[in-house]
mmCIF file of C-alpha atoms and ligand atoms in Angstrom:
data_model
loop_
_atom_site.group_PDB
_atom_site.id
_atom_site.type_symbol
_atom_site.label_atom_id
_atom_site.label_comp_id
_atom_site.label_asym_id
_atom_site.label_seq_id
_atom_site.Cartn_x
_atom_site.Cartn_y
_atom_site.Cartn_z
ATOM 1 C CA UNK Q 248 -21.109 31.569 -27.654
ATOM 2 C CA UNK Q 249 -20.818 32.397 -31.501
ATOM 3 C CA UNK Q 250 -22.649 30.258 -34.158
ATOM 4 C CA UNK Q 251 -20.905 29.387 -37.282
ATOM 5 C CA UNK Q 252 -22.996 27.767 -40.023
ATOM 6 C CA UNK Q 253 -21.453 24.970 -42.176
ATOM 7 C CA UNK Q 254 -23.257 25.333 -45.352
ATOM 8 C CA UNK Q 255 -21.650 22.331 -47.272
ATOM 9 C CA UNK Q 256 -25.080 20.668 -47.707
ATOM 10 C CA UNK Q 257 -26.230 23.448 -49.857
ATOM 11 C CA UNK Q 258 -23.420 22.684 -52.202
ATOM 12 C CA UNK Q 259 -24.269 18.929 -51.828
ATOM 13 C CA UNK Q 260 -27.851 19.565 -53.276
ATOM 14 C CA UNK Q 261 -26.429 21.717 -56.154
ATOM 15 C CA UNK Q 262 -23.916 18.984 -56.922
ATOM 16 C CA UNK Q 263 -26.780 16.484 -56.959
ATOM 17 C CA UNK Q 264 -27.710 17.985 -60.330
ATOM 18 C CA UNK Q 265 -24.268 19.479 -61.338
ATOM 19 C CA UNK Q 266 -26.153 22.673 -61.669
ATOM 20 C CA UNK Q 267 -26.113 26.422 -60.401
ATOM 21 C CA UNK Q 268 -28.776 26.149 -57.510
ATOM 22 C CA UNK Q 269 -28.800 26.394 -54.520
ATOM 23 C CA UNK Q 270 -25.847 28.705 -54.233
ATOM 24 C CA UNK Q 271 -23.801 28.524 -51.168
ATOM 25 C CA UNK Q 272 -22.814 32.211 -51.581
ATOM 26 C CA UNK Q 273 -26.614 33.030 -51.248
ATOM 27 C CA UNK Q 274 -27.010 30.834 -48.403
ATOM 28 C CA UNK Q 275 -24.290 32.491 -46.685
ATOM 29 C CA UNK Q 276 -25.708 35.933 -46.919
ATOM 30 C CA UNK Q 277 -29.008 34.417 -45.547
ATOM 31 C CA UNK Q 278 -27.198 32.871 -42.663
ATOM 32 C CA UNK Q 279 -25.397 36.080 -41.806
ATOM 33 C CA UNK Q 280 -28.569 38.178 -41.987
ATOM 34 C CA UNK Q 281 -30.181 35.792 -39.661
ATOM 35 C CA UNK Q 282 -27.505 36.199 -37.163
ATOM 36 C CA UNK Q 283 -24.831 33.643 -37.786
ATOM 37 C CA UNK Q 284 -21.435 34.967 -36.578
ATOM 38 C CA UNK Q 285 -19.524 32.829 -39.173
ATOM 39 C CA UNK Q 286 -19.700 30.846 -42.274
ATOM 40 C CA UNK Q 287 -17.975 27.319 -42.585
ATOM 41 C CA UNK Q 288 -17.374 25.220 -45.564
ATOM 42 C CA UNK Q 289 -15.066 22.118 -46.103
ATOM 43 C CA UNK Q 290 -13.215 22.030 -49.360
ATOM 44 C CA UNK Q 291 -12.662 18.394 -49.848
ATOM 45 C CA UNK Q 292 -9.845 16.862 -52.017
ATOM 46 C CA UNK Q 293 -12.597 15.202 -54.198
ATOM 47 C CA UNK Q 294 -14.791 18.353 -54.240
ATOM 48 C CA UNK Q 295 -17.819 16.310 -53.545
ATOM 49 C CA UNK Q 296 -19.719 19.502 -52.469
ATOM 50 C CA UNK Q 297 -17.855 22.877 -52.018
ATOM 51 C CA UNK Q 298 -15.915 23.950 -55.085
ATOM 52 C CA UNK Q 299 -12.949 26.223 -55.559
ATOM 53 C CA UNK Q 300 -15.219 28.886 -57.181
ATOM 54 C CA UNK Q 301 -17.372 28.815 -53.770
ATOM 55 C CA UNK Q 302 -14.429 29.561 -51.721
ATOM 56 C CA UNK Q 303 -13.282 32.393 -53.893
ATOM 57 C CA UNK Q 304 -16.767 33.981 -53.884
ATOM 58 C CA UNK Q 305 -17.426 33.392 -50.311
ATOM 59 C CA UNK Q 306 -14.121 35.145 -49.618
ATOM 60 C CA UNK Q 307 -15.509 38.144 -51.419
ATOM 61 C CA UNK Q 308 -19.047 38.213 -49.853
ATOM 62 C CA UNK Q 309 -18.766 36.709 -46.276
ATOM 63 C CA UNK Q 310 -18.533 39.794 -44.016
ATOM 64 C CA UNK Q 311 -18.677 37.951 -40.649
ATOM 65 C CA UNK Q 312 -15.968 35.374 -40.634
ATOM 66 C CA UNK Q 313 -15.094 32.673 -43.152
ATOM 67 C CA UNK Q 314 -13.738 29.354 -41.798
ATOM 68 C CA UNK Q 315 -12.374 26.791 -44.380
ATOM 69 C CA UNK Q 316 -12.160 23.161 -43.137
ATOM 70 C CA UNK Q 317 -9.438 21.363 -44.949
ATOM 71 C CA UNK Q 318 -6.907 18.487 -44.950
ATOM 72 C CA UNK Q 319 -3.414 19.627 -44.357
ATOM 73 C CA UNK Q 320 -2.149 18.847 -47.937
ATOM 74 C CA UNK Q 321 0.136 20.941 -50.081
ATOM 75 C CA UNK Q 322 -2.744 21.472 -52.460
ATOM 76 C CA UNK Q 323 -5.045 22.855 -49.688
ATOM 77 C CA UNK Q 324 -2.464 25.001 -48.165
ATOM 78 C CA UNK Q 325 -1.818 26.876 -51.480
ATOM 79 C CA UNK Q 326 -5.399 27.489 -51.931
ATOM 80 C CA UNK Q 327 -5.825 28.841 -48.300
ATOM 81 C CA UNK Q 328 -2.811 31.170 -48.963
ATOM 82 C CA UNK Q 329 -4.431 32.349 -51.982
ATOM 83 C CA UNK Q 330 -8.127 32.702 -50.830
ATOM 84 C CA UNK Q 331 -7.094 33.856 -47.370
ATOM 85 C CA UNK Q 332 -9.962 32.905 -45.340
ATOM 86 C CA UNK Q 333 -10.191 34.293 -41.793
ATOM 87 C CA UNK Q 334 -9.583 30.773 -40.363
ATOM 88 C CA UNK Q 335 -8.597 27.361 -41.515
ATOM 89 C CA UNK Q 336 -9.656 24.238 -39.415
ATOM 90 C CA UNK Q 337 -7.312 21.232 -40.039
ATOM 91 C CA UNK Q 338 -9.436 17.991 -40.367
ATOM 92 C CA UNK Q 339 -8.621 14.427 -41.169
ATOM 93 C CA UNK Q 340 -10.085 13.328 -44.647
ATOM 94 C CA UNK Q 341 -10.770 9.872 -45.925
ATOM 95 C CA UNK Q 342 -11.834 9.509 -49.368
ATOM 96 C CA UNK Q 343 -14.751 7.160 -48.740
ATOM 97 C CA UNK Q 344 -16.055 8.737 -45.333
ATOM 98 C CA UNK Q 345 -19.507 10.127 -45.488
ATOM 99 C CA UNK Q 346 -18.671 12.929 -43.074
ATOM 100 C CA UNK Q 347 -15.475 13.698 -40.845
ATOM 101 C CA UNK Q 348 -15.244 10.742 -38.864
ATOM 102 C CA UNK Q 349 -13.087 11.839 -35.666
ATOM 103 C CA UNK Q 350 -10.423 14.508 -34.647
ATOM 104 C CA UNK Q 351 -7.126 14.763 -36.335
ATOM 105 C CA UNK Q 352 -4.602 12.644 -34.625
ATOM 106 C CA UNK Q 353 -2.002 15.519 -34.062
ATOM 107 C CA UNK Q 354 0.328 13.188 -32.164
ATOM 108 C CA UNK Q 355 0.522 10.851 -35.066
ATOM 109 C CA UNK Q 356 0.926 13.603 -37.755
ATOM 110 C CA UNK Q 357 2.748 15.851 -35.519
ATOM 111 C CA UNK Q 358 5.461 16.913 -38.317
ATOM 112 C CA UNK Q 359 3.095 17.744 -41.126
ATOM 113 C CA UNK Q 360 0.460 19.521 -38.667
ATOM 114 C CA UNK Q 361 3.401 21.712 -37.303
ATOM 115 C CA UNK Q 362 4.578 22.538 -40.895
ATOM 116 C CA UNK Q 363 0.929 23.444 -42.099
ATOM 117 C CA UNK Q 364 0.143 25.500 -38.805
ATOM 118 C CA UNK Q 365 3.268 27.574 -39.397
ATOM 119 C CA UNK Q 366 2.605 27.990 -43.070
ATOM 120 C CA UNK Q 367 -0.875 29.360 -42.359
ATOM 121 C CA UNK Q 368 -0.014 31.596 -39.440
ATOM 122 C CA UNK Q 369 2.744 32.959 -41.559
ATOM 123 C CA UNK Q 370 0.056 33.813 -44.305
ATOM 124 C CA UNK Q 371 -1.960 35.742 -41.401
ATOM 125 C CA UNK Q 372 -4.669 32.951 -41.304
ATOM 126 C CA UNK Q 373 -6.006 31.848 -38.038
ATOM 127 C CA UNK Q 374 -5.754 28.086 -37.391
ATOM 128 C CA UNK Q 375 -7.971 25.722 -35.565
ATOM 129 C CA UNK Q 376 -7.451 21.916 -35.317
ATOM 130 C CA UNK Q 377 -10.328 19.518 -35.072
ATOM 131 C CA UNK Q 378 -9.547 17.204 -32.332
ATOM 132 C CA UNK Q 379 -11.297 14.715 -30.053
ATOM 133 C CA UNK Q 380 -11.762 15.575 -26.447
ATOM 134 C CA UNK Q 381 -8.444 13.825 -25.440
ATOM 135 C CA UNK Q 382 -6.002 15.625 -23.187
ATOM 136 C CA UNK Q 383 -2.853 14.228 -24.930
ATOM 137 C CA UNK Q 384 -4.113 15.446 -28.250
ATOM 138 C CA UNK Q 385 -4.908 18.928 -26.736
ATOM 139 C CA UNK Q 386 -1.539 19.232 -25.061
ATOM 140 C CA UNK Q 387 0.020 18.406 -28.295
ATOM 141 C CA UNK Q 388 -1.994 21.094 -30.270
ATOM 142 C CA UNK Q 389 -0.388 23.425 -27.542
ATOM 143 C CA UNK Q 390 3.025 22.197 -28.441
ATOM 144 C CA UNK Q 391 2.303 22.692 -32.265
ATOM 145 C CA UNK Q 392 1.335 26.291 -31.388
ATOM 146 C CA UNK Q 393 -2.253 25.977 -32.657
ATOM 147 C CA UNK Q 394 -4.214 29.098 -31.498
ATOM 148 C CA UNK Q 395 -7.728 27.376 -31.586
ATOM 149 C CA UNK Q 396 -9.098 23.810 -31.435
ATOM 150 C CA UNK Q 397 -12.494 22.517 -32.353
ATOM 151 C CA UNK Q 398 -13.481 19.739 -30.013
ATOM 152 C CA UNK Q 399 -15.220 16.954 -31.777
ATOM 153 C CA UNK Q 400 -18.781 16.633 -30.287
ATOM 154 C CA UNK Q 401 -19.522 13.508 -32.582
ATOM 155 C CA UNK Q 402 -19.398 11.028 -29.865
ATOM 156 C CA UNK Q 403 -21.450 13.062 -27.410
ATOM 157 C CA UNK Q 404 -23.990 13.421 -30.215
ATOM 158 C CA UNK Q 405 -24.025 9.667 -30.951
ATOM 159 C CA UNK Q 406 -24.669 9.004 -27.147
ATOM 160 C CA UNK Q 407 -27.395 11.381 -27.087
ATOM 161 C CA UNK Q 408 -29.114 9.672 -30.043
ATOM 162 C CA UNK Q 409 -28.883 6.374 -28.362
ATOM 163 C CA UNK Q 410 -31.032 7.637 -25.478
ATOM 164 C CA UNK Q 411 -30.910 5.696 -22.186
ATOM 165 C CA UNK Q 412 -28.359 3.288 -23.491
ATOM 166 C CA UNK Q 413 -25.853 6.103 -24.397
ATOM 167 C CA UNK Q 414 -23.976 7.653 -21.622
ATOM 168 C CA UNK Q 415 -24.084 11.149 -23.034
ATOM 169 C CA UNK Q 416 -23.114 12.873 -19.537
ATOM 170 C CA UNK Q 417 -19.907 10.937 -19.619
ATOM 171 C CA UNK Q 418 -19.218 12.333 -23.088
ATOM 172 C CA UNK Q 419 -20.293 15.733 -22.134
ATOM 173 C CA UNK Q 420 -18.005 15.656 -19.169
ATOM 174 C CA UNK Q 421 -14.992 14.675 -21.370
ATOM 175 C CA UNK Q 422 -15.763 17.721 -23.676
ATOM 176 C CA UNK Q 423 -15.946 20.081 -20.562
ATOM 177 C CA UNK Q 424 -12.723 18.755 -19.034
ATOM 178 C CA UNK Q 425 -10.999 19.068 -22.602
ATOM 179 C CA UNK Q 426 -12.453 22.559 -23.007
ATOM 180 C CA UNK Q 427 -11.190 23.619 -19.607
ATOM 181 C CA UNK Q 428 -7.659 22.008 -20.239
ATOM 182 C CA UNK Q 429 -7.391 23.879 -23.496
ATOM 183 C CA UNK Q 430 -8.406 27.179 -22.199
ATOM 184 C CA UNK Q 431 -5.865 26.939 -19.225
ATOM 185 C CA UNK Q 432 -3.195 26.426 -22.038
ATOM 186 C CA UNK Q 433 -4.241 29.710 -23.738
ATOM 187 C CA UNK Q 434 -6.022 27.910 -26.758
ATOM 188 C CA UNK Q 435 -9.325 29.314 -27.838
ATOM 189 C CA UNK Q 436 -12.011 26.553 -27.615
ATOM 190 C CA UNK Q 437 -14.576 25.728 -30.370
ATOM 191 C CA UNK Q 438 -16.639 22.799 -30.739
ATOM 192 C CA UNK Q 439 -18.834 20.956 -33.319
ATOM 193 C CA UNK Q 440 -20.082 17.904 -35.181
ATOM 194 C CA UNK Q 441 -23.468 16.218 -34.764
ATOM 195 C CA UNK Q 442 -24.984 19.083 -32.915
ATOM 196 C CA UNK Q 443 -28.850 19.280 -33.286
ATOM 197 C CA UNK Q 444 -31.847 21.300 -31.978
ATOM 198 C CA UNK Q 445 -32.241 18.616 -29.411
ATOM 199 C CA UNK Q 446 -28.757 18.134 -27.951
ATOM 200 C CA UNK Q 447 -27.665 21.761 -28.141
ATOM 201 C CA UNK Q 448 -28.795 22.756 -24.590
ATOM 202 C CA UNK Q 449 -26.032 20.554 -22.982
ATOM 203 C CA UNK Q 450 -23.153 21.860 -25.056
ATOM 204 C CA UNK Q 451 -24.363 25.441 -24.799
ATOM 205 C CA UNK Q 452 -23.712 25.030 -20.905
ATOM 206 C CA UNK Q 453 -19.942 24.702 -21.354
ATOM 207 C CA UNK Q 454 -18.536 28.051 -20.633
ATOM 208 C CA UNK Q 455 -15.064 27.799 -22.197
ATOM 209 C CA UNK Q 456 -16.689 27.067 -25.626
ATOM 210 C CA UNK Q 457 -16.557 30.349 -27.664
ATOM 211 C CA UNK Q 458 -18.091 29.008 -30.973
ATOM 212 C CA UNK Q 459 -20.127 26.255 -32.244
ATOM 213 C CA UNK Q 460 -19.910 24.940 -35.903
ATOM 214 C CA UNK Q 461 -23.295 23.542 -36.888
ATOM 215 C CA UNK Q 462 -24.214 22.214 -40.311
ATOM 216 C CA UNK Q 463 -26.394 19.051 -40.972
ATOM 217 C CA UNK Q 464 -29.311 20.030 -38.586
ATOM 218 C CA UNK Q 465 -29.656 23.477 -39.682
ATOM 219 C CA UNK Q 466 -29.662 22.805 -43.170
ATOM 220 C CA UNK Q 467 -32.050 19.801 -42.575
ATOM 221 C CA UNK Q 468 -34.411 22.086 -40.721
ATOM 222 C CA UNK Q 469 -34.094 24.691 -43.361
ATOM 223 C CA UNK Q 470 -35.313 22.191 -46.007
ATOM 224 C CA UNK Q 471 -38.410 21.387 -43.846
ATOM 225 C CA UNK Q 472 -39.461 24.855 -42.575
ATOM 226 C CA UNK Q 473 -38.629 26.387 -46.078
ATOM 227 C CA UNK Q 474 -40.719 23.712 -47.897
ATOM 228 C CA UNK Q 475 -44.181 25.284 -47.233
ATOM 229 C CA UNK Q 476 -43.168 28.579 -48.586
ATOM 230 C CA UNK Q 477 -41.510 27.107 -51.637
ATOM 231 C CA UNK Q 478 -44.513 24.921 -52.435
ATOM 232 C CA UNK Q 479 -46.886 28.046 -52.136
ATOM 233 C CA UNK Q 480 -44.771 30.151 -54.460
ATOM 234 C CA UNK Q 481 -44.695 27.688 -57.179
ATOM 235 C CA UNK Q 482 -48.453 27.039 -56.911
ATOM 236 C CA UNK Q 483 -49.233 30.891 -57.030
ATOM 237 C CA UNK Q 484 -47.016 31.048 -60.316
ATOM 238 C CA UNK Q 485 -48.911 28.223 -61.719
ATOM 239 C CA UNK Q 486 -52.180 29.942 -60.906
ATOM 240 C CA UNK Q 487 -51.156 33.283 -62.353
ATOM 241 C CA UNK Q 488 -48.315 32.831 -64.770
ATOM 242 C CA UNK Q 489 -46.135 35.955 -65.390
ATOM 243 C CA UNK Q 490 -45.824 37.458 -68.666
ATOM 244 C CA UNK Q 491 -43.125 35.574 -70.672
ATOM 245 C CA UNK Q 492 -40.129 37.739 -71.449
ATOM 246 C CA UNK Q 493 -39.776 38.749 -75.199
ATOM 247 C CA UNK Q 494 -37.112 36.908 -77.112
ATOM 248 C CA UNK Q 495 -35.277 38.849 -79.520
HETATM 249 N N1 PXP P 784 -16.838 20.478 -37.551
HETATM 250 C C1 PXP P 784 -16.204 19.695 -38.410
HETATM 251 C C2 PXP P 784 -14.766 19.718 -38.392
HETATM 252 C C3 PXP P 784 -16.912 18.996 -39.393
HETATM 253 O O1 PXP P 784 -16.056 18.325 -40.301
HETATM 254 C C4 PXP P 784 -18.208 19.136 -39.581
HETATM 255 C C5 PXP P 784 -18.979 18.467 -40.796
HETATM 256 O O2 PXP P 784 -18.721 19.113 -41.978
HETATM 257 C C6 PXP P 784 -19.066 20.037 -38.541
HETATM 258 C C7 PXP P 784 -18.177 20.702 -37.625
HETATM 259 C C8 PXP P 784 -20.449 20.095 -38.738
HETATM 260 O O3 PXP P 784 -21.052 18.922 -38.366
HETATM 261 P P1 PXP P 784 -22.715 18.784 -38.589
HETATM 262 O O4 PXP P 784 -22.869 18.971 -39.919
HETATM 263 O O5 PXP P 784 -22.742 17.495 -38.128
HETATM 264 O O6 PXP P 784 -23.195 19.874 -37.884
#
């Protein structure tokens, strides 16, 4: 099972100050050196975190696999055709949502999804569709000739968080059933959303899932495990300031 790290939150921190750090490009390199087999970013219509500049630079630096999540709009398709990521994941997008709230309804948006899948495949970009673990949706992805799907694990993650009151085994079973059905149809199965260091073991047992997309939990952990070193580095510089560069 491959791990693709979603680095949107690195850009979220940068955009909190509208400055130049931390840079998602540097984050991508660190993730790859640590063993990630892919880098994922979501270029949102409102550009709240990842910017056009990021996807252009990531295309030039990511050596593993670059996946751009996007809505199937004319603007996004044009960007994908220019940047040429290894893969585009089609997601639904609502302006006031905090994060992607559910899978794309490919039955409802059949016409547009079919058109966009065709345009991306024609540009030699692999296509994945973010869908709920719902058999009707998965069969429709097959009809629309999507080579890959990413099964939304959000409901499973919510059920896990609710502890005993949440029926996470039932949600896990839905994911496993959906993954089996998709694989039988010849669709490559990926999954993601809401996965954490606590709930990962359950999802990692589903054999049909080839890749997981994980963002929030990894970046959250990075902020905490990296804090000790970051404070020590600043304190050391304050104790022994370096010589100032000469200003001409
Ligand atoms: N997959 C998709 C389609 C997403 O939109 C996101 C969140 O950007 C993820 C996976 C990663 O979810 P999380 O940040 O909860 O790990």
